[in-house]
PDB file of N, CA, C and O in Angstrom:
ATOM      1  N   UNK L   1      91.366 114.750 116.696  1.00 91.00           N
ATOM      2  CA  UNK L   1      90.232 115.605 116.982  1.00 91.00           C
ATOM      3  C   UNK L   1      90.492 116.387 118.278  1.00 91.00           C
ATOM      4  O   UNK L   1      91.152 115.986 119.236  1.00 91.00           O
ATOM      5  N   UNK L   2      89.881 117.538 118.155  1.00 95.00           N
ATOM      6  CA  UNK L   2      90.082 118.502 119.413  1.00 95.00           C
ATOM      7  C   UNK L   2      88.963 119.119 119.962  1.00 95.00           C
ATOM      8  O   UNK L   2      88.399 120.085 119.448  1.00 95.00           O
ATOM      9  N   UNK L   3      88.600 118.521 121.102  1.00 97.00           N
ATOM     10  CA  UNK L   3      87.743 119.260 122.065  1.00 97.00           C
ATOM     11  C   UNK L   3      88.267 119.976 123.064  1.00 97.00           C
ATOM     12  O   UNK L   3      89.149 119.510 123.786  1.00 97.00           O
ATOM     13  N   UNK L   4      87.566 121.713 123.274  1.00 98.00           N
ATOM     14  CA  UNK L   4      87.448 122.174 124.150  1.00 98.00           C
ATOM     15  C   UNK L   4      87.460 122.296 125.092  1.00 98.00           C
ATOM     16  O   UNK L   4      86.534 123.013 125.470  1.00 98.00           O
ATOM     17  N   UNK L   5      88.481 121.736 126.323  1.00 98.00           N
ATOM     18  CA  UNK L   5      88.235 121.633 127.743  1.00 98.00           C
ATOM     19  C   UNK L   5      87.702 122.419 128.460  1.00 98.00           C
ATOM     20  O   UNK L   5      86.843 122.075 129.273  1.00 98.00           O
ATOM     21  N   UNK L   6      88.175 123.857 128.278  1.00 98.00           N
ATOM     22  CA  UNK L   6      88.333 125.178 129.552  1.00 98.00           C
ATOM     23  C   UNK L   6      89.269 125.816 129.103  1.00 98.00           C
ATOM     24  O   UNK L   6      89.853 125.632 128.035  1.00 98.00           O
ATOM     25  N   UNK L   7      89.541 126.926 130.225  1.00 98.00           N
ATOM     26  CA  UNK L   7      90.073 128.212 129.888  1.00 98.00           C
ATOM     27  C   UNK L   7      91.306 128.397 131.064  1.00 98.00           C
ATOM     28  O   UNK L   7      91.218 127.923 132.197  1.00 98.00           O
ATOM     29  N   UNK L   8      92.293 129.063 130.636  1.00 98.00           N
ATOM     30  CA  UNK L   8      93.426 129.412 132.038  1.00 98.00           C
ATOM     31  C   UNK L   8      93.073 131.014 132.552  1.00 98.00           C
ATOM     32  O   UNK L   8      93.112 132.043 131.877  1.00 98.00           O
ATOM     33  N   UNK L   9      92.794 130.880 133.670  1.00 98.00           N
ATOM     34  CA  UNK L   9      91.485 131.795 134.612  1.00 98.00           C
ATOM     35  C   UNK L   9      92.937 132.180 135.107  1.00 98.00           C
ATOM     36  O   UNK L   9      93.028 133.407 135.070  1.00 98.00           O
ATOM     37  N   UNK L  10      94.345 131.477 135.648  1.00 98.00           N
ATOM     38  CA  UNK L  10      95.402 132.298 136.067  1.00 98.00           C
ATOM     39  C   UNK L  10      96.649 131.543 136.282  1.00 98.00           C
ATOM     40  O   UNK L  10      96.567 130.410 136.757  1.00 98.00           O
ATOM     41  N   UNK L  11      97.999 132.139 135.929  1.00 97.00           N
ATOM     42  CA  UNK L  11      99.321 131.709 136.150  1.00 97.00           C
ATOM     43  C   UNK L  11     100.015 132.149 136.985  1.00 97.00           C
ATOM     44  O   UNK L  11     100.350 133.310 137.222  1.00 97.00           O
ATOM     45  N   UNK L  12     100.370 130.751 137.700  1.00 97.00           N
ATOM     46  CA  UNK L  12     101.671 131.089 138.523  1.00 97.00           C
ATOM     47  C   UNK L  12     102.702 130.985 138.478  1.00 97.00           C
ATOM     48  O   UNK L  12     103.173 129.985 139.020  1.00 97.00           O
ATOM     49  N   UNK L  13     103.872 132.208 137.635  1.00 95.00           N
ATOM     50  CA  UNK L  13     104.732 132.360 137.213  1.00 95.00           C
ATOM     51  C   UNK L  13     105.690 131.402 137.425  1.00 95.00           C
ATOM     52  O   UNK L  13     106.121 130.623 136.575  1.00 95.00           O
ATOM     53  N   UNK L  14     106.153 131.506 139.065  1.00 95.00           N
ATOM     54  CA  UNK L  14     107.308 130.836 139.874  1.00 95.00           C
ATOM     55  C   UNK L  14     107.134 129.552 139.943  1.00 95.00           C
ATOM     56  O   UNK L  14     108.053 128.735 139.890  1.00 95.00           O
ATOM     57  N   UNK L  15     105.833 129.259 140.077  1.00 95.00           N
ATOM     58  CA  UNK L  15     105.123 127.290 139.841  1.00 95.00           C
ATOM     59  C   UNK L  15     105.645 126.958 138.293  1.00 95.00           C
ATOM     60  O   UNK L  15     106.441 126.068 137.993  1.00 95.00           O
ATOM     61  N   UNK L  16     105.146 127.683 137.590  1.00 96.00           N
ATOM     62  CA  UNK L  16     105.343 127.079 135.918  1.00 96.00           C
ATOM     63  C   UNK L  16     103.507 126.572 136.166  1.00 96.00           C
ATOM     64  O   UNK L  16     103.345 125.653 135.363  1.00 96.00           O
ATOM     65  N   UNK L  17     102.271 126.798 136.868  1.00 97.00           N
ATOM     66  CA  UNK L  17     101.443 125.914 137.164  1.00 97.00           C
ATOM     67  C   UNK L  17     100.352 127.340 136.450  1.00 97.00           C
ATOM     68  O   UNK L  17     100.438 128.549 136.663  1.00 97.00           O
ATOM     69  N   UNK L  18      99.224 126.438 135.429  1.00 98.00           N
ATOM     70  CA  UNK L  18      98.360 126.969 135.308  1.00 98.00           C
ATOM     71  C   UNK L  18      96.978 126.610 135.858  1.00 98.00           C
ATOM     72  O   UNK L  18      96.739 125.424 136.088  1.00 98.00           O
ATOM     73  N   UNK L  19      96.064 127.534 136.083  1.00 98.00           N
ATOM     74  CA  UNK L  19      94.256 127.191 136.626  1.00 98.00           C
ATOM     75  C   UNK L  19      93.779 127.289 135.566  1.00 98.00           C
ATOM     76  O   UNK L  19      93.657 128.333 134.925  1.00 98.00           O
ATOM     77  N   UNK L  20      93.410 126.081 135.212  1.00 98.00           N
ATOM     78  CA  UNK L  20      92.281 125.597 134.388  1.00 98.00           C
ATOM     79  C   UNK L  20      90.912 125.809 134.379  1.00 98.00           C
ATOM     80  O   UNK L  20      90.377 124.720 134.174  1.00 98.00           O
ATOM     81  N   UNK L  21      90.031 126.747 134.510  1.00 98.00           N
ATOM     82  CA  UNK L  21      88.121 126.666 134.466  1.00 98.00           C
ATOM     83  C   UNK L  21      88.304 125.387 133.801  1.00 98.00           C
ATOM     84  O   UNK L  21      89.294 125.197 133.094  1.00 98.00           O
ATOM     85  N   UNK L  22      87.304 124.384 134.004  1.00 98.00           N
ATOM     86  CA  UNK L  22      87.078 123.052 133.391  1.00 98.00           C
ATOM     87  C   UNK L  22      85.584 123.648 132.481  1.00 98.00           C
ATOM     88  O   UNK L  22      84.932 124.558 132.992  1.00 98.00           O
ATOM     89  N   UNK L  23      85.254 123.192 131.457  1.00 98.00           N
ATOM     90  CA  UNK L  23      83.873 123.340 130.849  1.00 98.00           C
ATOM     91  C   UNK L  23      83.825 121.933 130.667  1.00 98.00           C
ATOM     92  O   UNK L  23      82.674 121.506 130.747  1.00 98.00           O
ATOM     93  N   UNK L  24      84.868 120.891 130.402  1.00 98.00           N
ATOM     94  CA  UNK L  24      84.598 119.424 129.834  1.00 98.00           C
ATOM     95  C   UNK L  24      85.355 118.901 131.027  1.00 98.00           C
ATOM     96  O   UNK L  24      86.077 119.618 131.720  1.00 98.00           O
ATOM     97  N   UNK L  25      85.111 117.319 131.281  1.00 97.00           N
ATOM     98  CA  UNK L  25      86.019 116.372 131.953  1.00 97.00           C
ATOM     99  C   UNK L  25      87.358 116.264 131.377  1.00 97.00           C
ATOM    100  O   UNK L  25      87.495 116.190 130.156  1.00 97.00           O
ATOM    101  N   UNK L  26      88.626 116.246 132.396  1.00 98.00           N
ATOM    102  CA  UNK L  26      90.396 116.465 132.320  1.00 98.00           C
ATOM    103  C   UNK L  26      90.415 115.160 133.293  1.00 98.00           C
ATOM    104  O   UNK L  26      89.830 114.907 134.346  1.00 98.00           O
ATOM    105  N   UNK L  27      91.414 114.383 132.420  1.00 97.00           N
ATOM    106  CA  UNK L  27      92.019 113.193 133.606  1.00 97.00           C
ATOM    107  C   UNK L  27      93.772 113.632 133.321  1.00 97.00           C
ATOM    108  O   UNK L  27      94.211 114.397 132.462  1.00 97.00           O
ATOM    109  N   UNK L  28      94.300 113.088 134.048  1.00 96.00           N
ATOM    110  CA  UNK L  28      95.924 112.958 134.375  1.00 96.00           C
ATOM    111  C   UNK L  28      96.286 111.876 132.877  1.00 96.00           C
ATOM    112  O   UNK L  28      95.561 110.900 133.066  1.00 96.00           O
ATOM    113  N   UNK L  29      96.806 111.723 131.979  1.00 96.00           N
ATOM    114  CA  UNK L  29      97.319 111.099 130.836  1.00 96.00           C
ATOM    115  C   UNK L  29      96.959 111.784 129.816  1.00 96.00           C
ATOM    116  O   UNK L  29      97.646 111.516 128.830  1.00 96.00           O
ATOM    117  N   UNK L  30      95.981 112.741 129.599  1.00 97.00           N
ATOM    118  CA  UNK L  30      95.386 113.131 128.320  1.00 97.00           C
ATOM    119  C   UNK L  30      96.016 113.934 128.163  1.00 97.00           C
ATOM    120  O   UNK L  30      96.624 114.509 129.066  1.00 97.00           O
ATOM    121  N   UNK L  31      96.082 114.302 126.636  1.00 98.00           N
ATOM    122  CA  UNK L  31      97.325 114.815 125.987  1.00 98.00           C
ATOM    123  C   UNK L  31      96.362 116.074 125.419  1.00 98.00           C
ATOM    124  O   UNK L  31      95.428 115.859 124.646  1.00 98.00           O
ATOM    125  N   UNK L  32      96.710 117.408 125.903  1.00 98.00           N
ATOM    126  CA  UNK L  32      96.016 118.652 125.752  1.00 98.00           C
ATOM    127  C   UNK L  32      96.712 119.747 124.711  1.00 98.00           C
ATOM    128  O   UNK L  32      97.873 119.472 124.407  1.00 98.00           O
ATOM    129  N   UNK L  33      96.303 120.625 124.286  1.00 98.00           N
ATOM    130  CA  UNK L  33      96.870 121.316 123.301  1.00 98.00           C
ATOM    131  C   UNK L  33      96.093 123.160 124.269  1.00 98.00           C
ATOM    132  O   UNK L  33      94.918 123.295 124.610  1.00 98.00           O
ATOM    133  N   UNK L  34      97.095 124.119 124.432  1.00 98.00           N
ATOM    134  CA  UNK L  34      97.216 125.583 124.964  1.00 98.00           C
ATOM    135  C   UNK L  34      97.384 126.006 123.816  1.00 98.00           C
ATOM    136  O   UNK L  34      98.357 125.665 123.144  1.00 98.00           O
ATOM    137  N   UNK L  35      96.383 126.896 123.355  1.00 98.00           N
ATOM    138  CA  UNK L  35      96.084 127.857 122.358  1.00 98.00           C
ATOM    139  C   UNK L  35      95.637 129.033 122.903  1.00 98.00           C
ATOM    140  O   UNK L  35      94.592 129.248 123.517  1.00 98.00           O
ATOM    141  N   UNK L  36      96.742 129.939 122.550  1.00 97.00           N
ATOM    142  CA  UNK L  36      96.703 131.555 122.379  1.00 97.00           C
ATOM    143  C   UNK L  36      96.687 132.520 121.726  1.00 97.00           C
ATOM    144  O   UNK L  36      97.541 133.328 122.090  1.00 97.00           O
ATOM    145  N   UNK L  37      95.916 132.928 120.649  1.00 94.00           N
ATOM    146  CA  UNK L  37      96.409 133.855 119.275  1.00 94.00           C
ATOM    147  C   UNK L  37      96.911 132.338 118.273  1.00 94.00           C
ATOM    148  O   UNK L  37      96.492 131.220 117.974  1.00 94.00           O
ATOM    149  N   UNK L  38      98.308 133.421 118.012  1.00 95.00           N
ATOM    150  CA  UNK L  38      98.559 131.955 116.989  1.00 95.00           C
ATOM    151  C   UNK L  38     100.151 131.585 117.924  1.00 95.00           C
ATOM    152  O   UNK L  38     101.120 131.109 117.333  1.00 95.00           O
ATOM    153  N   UNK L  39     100.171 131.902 119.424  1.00 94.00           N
ATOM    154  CA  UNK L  39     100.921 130.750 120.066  1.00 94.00           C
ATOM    155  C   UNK L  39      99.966 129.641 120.540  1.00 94.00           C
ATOM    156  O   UNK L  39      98.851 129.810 121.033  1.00 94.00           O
ATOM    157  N   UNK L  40     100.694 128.297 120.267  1.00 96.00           N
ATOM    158  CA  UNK L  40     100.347 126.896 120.708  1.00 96.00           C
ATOM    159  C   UNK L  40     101.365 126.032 120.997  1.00 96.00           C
ATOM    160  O   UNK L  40     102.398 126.093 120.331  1.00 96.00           O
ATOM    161  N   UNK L  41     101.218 125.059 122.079  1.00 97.00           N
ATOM    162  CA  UNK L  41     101.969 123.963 122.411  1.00 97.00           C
ATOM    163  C   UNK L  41     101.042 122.834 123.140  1.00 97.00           C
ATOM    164  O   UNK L  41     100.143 123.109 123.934  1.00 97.00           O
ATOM    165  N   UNK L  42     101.437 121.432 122.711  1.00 97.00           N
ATOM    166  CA  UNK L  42     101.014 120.622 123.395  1.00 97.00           C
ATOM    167  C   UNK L  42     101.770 119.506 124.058  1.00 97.00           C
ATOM    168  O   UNK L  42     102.807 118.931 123.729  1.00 97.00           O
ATOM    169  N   UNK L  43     100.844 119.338 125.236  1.00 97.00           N
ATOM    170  CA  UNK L  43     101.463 118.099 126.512  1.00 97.00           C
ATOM    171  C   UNK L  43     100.868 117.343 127.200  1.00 97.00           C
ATOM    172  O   UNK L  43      99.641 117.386 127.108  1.00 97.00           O
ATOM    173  N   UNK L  44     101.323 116.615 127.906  1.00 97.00           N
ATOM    174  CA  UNK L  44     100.355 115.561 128.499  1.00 97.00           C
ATOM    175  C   UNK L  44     100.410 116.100 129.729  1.00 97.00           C
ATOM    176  O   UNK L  44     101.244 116.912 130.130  1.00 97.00           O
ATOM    177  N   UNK L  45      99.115 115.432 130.580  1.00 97.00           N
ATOM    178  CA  UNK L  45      98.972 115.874 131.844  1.00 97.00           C
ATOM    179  C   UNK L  45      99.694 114.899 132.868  1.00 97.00           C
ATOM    180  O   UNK L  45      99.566 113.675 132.838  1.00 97.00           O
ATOM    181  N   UNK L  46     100.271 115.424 133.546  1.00 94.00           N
ATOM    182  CA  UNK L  46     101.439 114.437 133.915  1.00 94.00           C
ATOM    183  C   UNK L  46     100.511 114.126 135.592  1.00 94.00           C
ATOM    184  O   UNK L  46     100.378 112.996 136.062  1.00 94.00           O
ATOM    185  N   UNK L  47     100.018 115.303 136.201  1.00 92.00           N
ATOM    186  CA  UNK L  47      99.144 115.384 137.281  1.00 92.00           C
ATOM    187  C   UNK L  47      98.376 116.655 137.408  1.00 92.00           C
ATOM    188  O   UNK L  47      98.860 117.552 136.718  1.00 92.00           O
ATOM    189  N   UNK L  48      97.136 117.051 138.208  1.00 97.00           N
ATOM    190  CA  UNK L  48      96.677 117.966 138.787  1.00 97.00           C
ATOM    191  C   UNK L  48      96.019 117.876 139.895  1.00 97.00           C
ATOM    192  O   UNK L  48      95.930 116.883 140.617  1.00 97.00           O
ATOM    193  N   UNK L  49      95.542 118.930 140.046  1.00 97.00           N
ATOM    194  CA  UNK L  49      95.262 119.327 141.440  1.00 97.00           C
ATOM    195  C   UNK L  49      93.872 119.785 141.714  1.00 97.00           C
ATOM    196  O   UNK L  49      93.717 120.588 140.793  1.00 97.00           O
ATOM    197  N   UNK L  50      92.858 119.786 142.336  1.00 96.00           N
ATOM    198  CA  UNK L  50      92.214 120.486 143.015  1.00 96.00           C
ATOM    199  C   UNK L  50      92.203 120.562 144.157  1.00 96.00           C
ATOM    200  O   UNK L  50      92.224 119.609 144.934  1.00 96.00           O
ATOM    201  N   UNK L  51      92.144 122.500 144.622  1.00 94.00           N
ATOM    202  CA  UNK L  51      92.082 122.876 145.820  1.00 94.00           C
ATOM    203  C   UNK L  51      93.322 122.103 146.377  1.00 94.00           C
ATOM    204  O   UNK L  51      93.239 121.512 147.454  1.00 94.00           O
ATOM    205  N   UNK L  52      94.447 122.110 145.655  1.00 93.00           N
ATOM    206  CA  UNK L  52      96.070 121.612 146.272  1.00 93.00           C
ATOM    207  C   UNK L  52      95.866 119.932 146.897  1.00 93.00           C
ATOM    208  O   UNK L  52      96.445 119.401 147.845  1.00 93.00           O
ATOM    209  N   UNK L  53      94.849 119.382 145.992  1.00 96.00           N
ATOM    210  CA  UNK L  53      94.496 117.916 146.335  1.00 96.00           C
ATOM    211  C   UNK L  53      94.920 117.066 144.735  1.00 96.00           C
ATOM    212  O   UNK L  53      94.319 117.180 143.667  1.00 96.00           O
ATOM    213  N   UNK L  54      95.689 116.535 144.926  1.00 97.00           N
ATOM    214  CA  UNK L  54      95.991 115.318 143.798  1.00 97.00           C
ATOM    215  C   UNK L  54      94.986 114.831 143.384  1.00 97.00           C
ATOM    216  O   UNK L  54      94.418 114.147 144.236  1.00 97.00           O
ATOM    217  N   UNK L  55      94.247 114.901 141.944  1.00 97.00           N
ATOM    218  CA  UNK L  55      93.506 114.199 141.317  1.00 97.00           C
ATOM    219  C   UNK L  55      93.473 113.202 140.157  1.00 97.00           C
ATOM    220  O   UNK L  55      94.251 113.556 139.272  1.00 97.00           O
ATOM    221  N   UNK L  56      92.936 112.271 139.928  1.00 97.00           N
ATOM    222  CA  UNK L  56      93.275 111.903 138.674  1.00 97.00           C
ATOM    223  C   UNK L  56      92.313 112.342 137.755  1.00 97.00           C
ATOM    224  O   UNK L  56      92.651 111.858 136.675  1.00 97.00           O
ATOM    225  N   UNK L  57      91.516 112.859 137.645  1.00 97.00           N
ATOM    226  CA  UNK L  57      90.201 113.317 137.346  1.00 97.00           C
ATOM    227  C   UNK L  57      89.618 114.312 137.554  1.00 97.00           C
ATOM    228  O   UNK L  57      89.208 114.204 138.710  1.00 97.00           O
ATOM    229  N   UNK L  58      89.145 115.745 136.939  1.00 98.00           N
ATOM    230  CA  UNK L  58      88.136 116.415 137.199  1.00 98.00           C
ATOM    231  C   UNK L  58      87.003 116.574 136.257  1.00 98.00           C
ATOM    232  O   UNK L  58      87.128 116.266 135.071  1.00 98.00           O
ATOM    233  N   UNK L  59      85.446 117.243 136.953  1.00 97.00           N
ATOM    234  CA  UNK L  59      84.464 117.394 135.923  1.00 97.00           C
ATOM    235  C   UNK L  59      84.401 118.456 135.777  1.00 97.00           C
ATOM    236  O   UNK L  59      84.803 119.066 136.768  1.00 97.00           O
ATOM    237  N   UNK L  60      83.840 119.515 134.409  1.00 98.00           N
ATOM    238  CA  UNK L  60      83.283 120.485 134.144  1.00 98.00           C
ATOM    239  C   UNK L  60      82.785 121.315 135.356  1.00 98.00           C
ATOM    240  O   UNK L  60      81.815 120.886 135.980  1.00 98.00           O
ATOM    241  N   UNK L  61      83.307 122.329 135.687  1.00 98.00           N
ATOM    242  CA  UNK L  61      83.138 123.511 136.264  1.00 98.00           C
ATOM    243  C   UNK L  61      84.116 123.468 137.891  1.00 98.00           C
ATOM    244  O   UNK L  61      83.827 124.091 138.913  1.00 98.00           O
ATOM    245  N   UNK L  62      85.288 122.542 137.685  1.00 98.00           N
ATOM    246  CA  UNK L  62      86.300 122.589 138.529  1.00 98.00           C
ATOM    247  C   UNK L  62      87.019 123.379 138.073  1.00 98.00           C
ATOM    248  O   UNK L  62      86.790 123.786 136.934  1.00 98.00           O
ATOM    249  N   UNK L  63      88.127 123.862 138.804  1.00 98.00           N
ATOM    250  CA  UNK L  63      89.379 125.075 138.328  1.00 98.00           C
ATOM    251  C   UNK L  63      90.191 123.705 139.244  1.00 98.00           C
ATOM    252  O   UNK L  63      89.963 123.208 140.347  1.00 98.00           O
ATOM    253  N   UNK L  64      91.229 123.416 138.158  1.00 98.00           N
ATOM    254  CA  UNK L  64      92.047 122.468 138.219  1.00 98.00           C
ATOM    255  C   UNK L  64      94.153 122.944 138.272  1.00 98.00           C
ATOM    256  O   UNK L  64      94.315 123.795 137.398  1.00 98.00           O
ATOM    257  N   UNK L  65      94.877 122.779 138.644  1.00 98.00           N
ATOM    258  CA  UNK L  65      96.332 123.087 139.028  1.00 98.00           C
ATOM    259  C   UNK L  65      96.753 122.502 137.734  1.00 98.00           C
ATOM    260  O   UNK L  65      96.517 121.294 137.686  1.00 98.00           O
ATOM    261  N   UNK L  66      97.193 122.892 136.888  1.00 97.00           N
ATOM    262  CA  UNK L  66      98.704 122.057 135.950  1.00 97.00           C
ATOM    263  C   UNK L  66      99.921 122.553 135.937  1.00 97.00           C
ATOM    264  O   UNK L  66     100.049 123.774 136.025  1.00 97.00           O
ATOM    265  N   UNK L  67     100.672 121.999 135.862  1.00 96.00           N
ATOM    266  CA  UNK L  67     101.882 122.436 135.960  1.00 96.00           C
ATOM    267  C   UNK L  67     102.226 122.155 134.209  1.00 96.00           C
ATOM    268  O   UNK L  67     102.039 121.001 133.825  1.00 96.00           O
ATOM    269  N   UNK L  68     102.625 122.997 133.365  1.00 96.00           N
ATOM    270  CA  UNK L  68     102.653 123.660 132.221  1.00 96.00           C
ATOM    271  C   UNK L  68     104.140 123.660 131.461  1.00 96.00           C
ATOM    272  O   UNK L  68     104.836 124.623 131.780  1.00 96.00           O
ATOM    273  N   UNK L  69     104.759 122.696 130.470  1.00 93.00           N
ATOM    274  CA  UNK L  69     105.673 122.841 130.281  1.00 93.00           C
ATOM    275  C   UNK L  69     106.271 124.538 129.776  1.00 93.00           C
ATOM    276  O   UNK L  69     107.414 124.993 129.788  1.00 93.00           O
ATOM    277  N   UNK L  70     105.147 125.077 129.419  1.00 96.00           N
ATOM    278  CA  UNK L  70     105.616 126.587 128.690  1.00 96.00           C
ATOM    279  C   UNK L  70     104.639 127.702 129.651  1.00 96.00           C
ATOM    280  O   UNK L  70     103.737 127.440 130.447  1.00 96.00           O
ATOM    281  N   UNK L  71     105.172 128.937 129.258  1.00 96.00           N
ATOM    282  CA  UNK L  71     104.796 129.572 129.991  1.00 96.00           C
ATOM    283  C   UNK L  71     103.193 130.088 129.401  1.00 96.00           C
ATOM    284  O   UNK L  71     103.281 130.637 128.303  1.00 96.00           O
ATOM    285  N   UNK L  72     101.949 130.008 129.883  1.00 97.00           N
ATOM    286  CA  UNK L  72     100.672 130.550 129.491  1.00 97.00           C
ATOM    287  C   UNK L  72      99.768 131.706 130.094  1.00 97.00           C
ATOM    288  O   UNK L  72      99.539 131.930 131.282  1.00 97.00           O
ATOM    289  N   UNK L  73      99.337 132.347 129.037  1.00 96.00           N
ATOM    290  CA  UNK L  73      98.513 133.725 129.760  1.00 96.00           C
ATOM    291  C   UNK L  73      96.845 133.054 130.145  1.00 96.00           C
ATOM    292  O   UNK L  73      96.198 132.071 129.786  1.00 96.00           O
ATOM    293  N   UNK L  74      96.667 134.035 130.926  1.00 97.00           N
ATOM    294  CA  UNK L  74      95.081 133.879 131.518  1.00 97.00           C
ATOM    295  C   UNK L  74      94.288 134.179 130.129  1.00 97.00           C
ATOM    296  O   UNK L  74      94.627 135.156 129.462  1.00 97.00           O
ATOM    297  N   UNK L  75      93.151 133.269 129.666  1.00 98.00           N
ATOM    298  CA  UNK L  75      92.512 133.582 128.319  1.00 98.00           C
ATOM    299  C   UNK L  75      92.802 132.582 127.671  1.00 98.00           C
ATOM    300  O   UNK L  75      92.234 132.356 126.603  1.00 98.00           O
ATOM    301  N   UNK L  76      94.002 131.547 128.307  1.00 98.00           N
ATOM    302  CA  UNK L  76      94.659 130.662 126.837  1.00 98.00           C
ATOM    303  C   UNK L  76      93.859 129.703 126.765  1.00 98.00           C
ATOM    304  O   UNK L  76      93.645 129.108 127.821  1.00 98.00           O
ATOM    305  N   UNK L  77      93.231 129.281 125.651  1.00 98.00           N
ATOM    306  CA  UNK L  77      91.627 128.034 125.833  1.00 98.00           C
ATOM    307  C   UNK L  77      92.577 126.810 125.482  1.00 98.00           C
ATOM    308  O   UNK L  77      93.471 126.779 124.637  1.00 98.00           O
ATOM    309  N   UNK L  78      92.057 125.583 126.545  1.00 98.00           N
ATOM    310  CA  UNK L  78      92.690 124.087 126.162  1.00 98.00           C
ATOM    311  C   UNK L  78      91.713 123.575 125.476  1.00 98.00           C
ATOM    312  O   UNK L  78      90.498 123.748 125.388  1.00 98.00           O
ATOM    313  N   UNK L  79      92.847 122.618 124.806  1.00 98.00           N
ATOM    314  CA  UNK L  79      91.785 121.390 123.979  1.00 98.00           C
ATOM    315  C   UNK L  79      92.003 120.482 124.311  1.00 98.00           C
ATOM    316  O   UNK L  79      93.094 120.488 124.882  1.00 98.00           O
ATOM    317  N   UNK L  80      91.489 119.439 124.292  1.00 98.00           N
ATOM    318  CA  UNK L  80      91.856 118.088 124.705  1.00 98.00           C
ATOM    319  C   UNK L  80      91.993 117.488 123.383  1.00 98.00           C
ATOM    320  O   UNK L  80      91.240 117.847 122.477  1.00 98.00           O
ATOM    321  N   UNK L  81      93.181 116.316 123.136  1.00 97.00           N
ATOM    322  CA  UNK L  81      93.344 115.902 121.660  1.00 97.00           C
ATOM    323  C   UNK L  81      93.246 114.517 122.094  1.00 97.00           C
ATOM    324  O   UNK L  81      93.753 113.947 123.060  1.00 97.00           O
ATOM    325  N   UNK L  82      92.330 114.020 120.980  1.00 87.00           N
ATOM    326  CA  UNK L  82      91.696 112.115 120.900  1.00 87.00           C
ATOM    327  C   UNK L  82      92.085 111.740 119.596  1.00 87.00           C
ATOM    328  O   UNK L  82      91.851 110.603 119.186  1.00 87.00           O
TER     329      UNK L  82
END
């Protein structure tokens, strides 16, 4: 099953690191799916960040750091997969 996390608000090319808008709760292990058009890939969250602070955890309406095995555009909506 796939829920909706949030949206990538912006990429940083040279990081490989995307900003997440949160709409749902993101922890560090959950295994997310980046959907764009009909590009997709999925990965686990290995760590993130808020405000360049290590989290294991964020809630709905944080903008969160990932570092992104593939490269993603601003617009690309995550899902979270259970």
């Amino acid at each position: 099953m796939e829920t909706e996390v949030g949206k990538v608000v912006h990429w940083y090319d040279k990081l490989g690191v995307a900003i997440i808008e949160l709409s749902a709760p993101l922890s560090a292990g959950d295994t997310v799916k980046f959907k764009h058009g009909d590009q997709e890939f999925q990965q686990a969250i290995t760590s993130m960040q808020v405000e360049h602070q290590a989290v294991q955890s964020a809630k709905p309406g944080d903008s969160v750091g990932v570092k992104t095995d593939q490269k993603v555009r601003e617009g690309t909506v995550v899902y979270k997969i259970s």
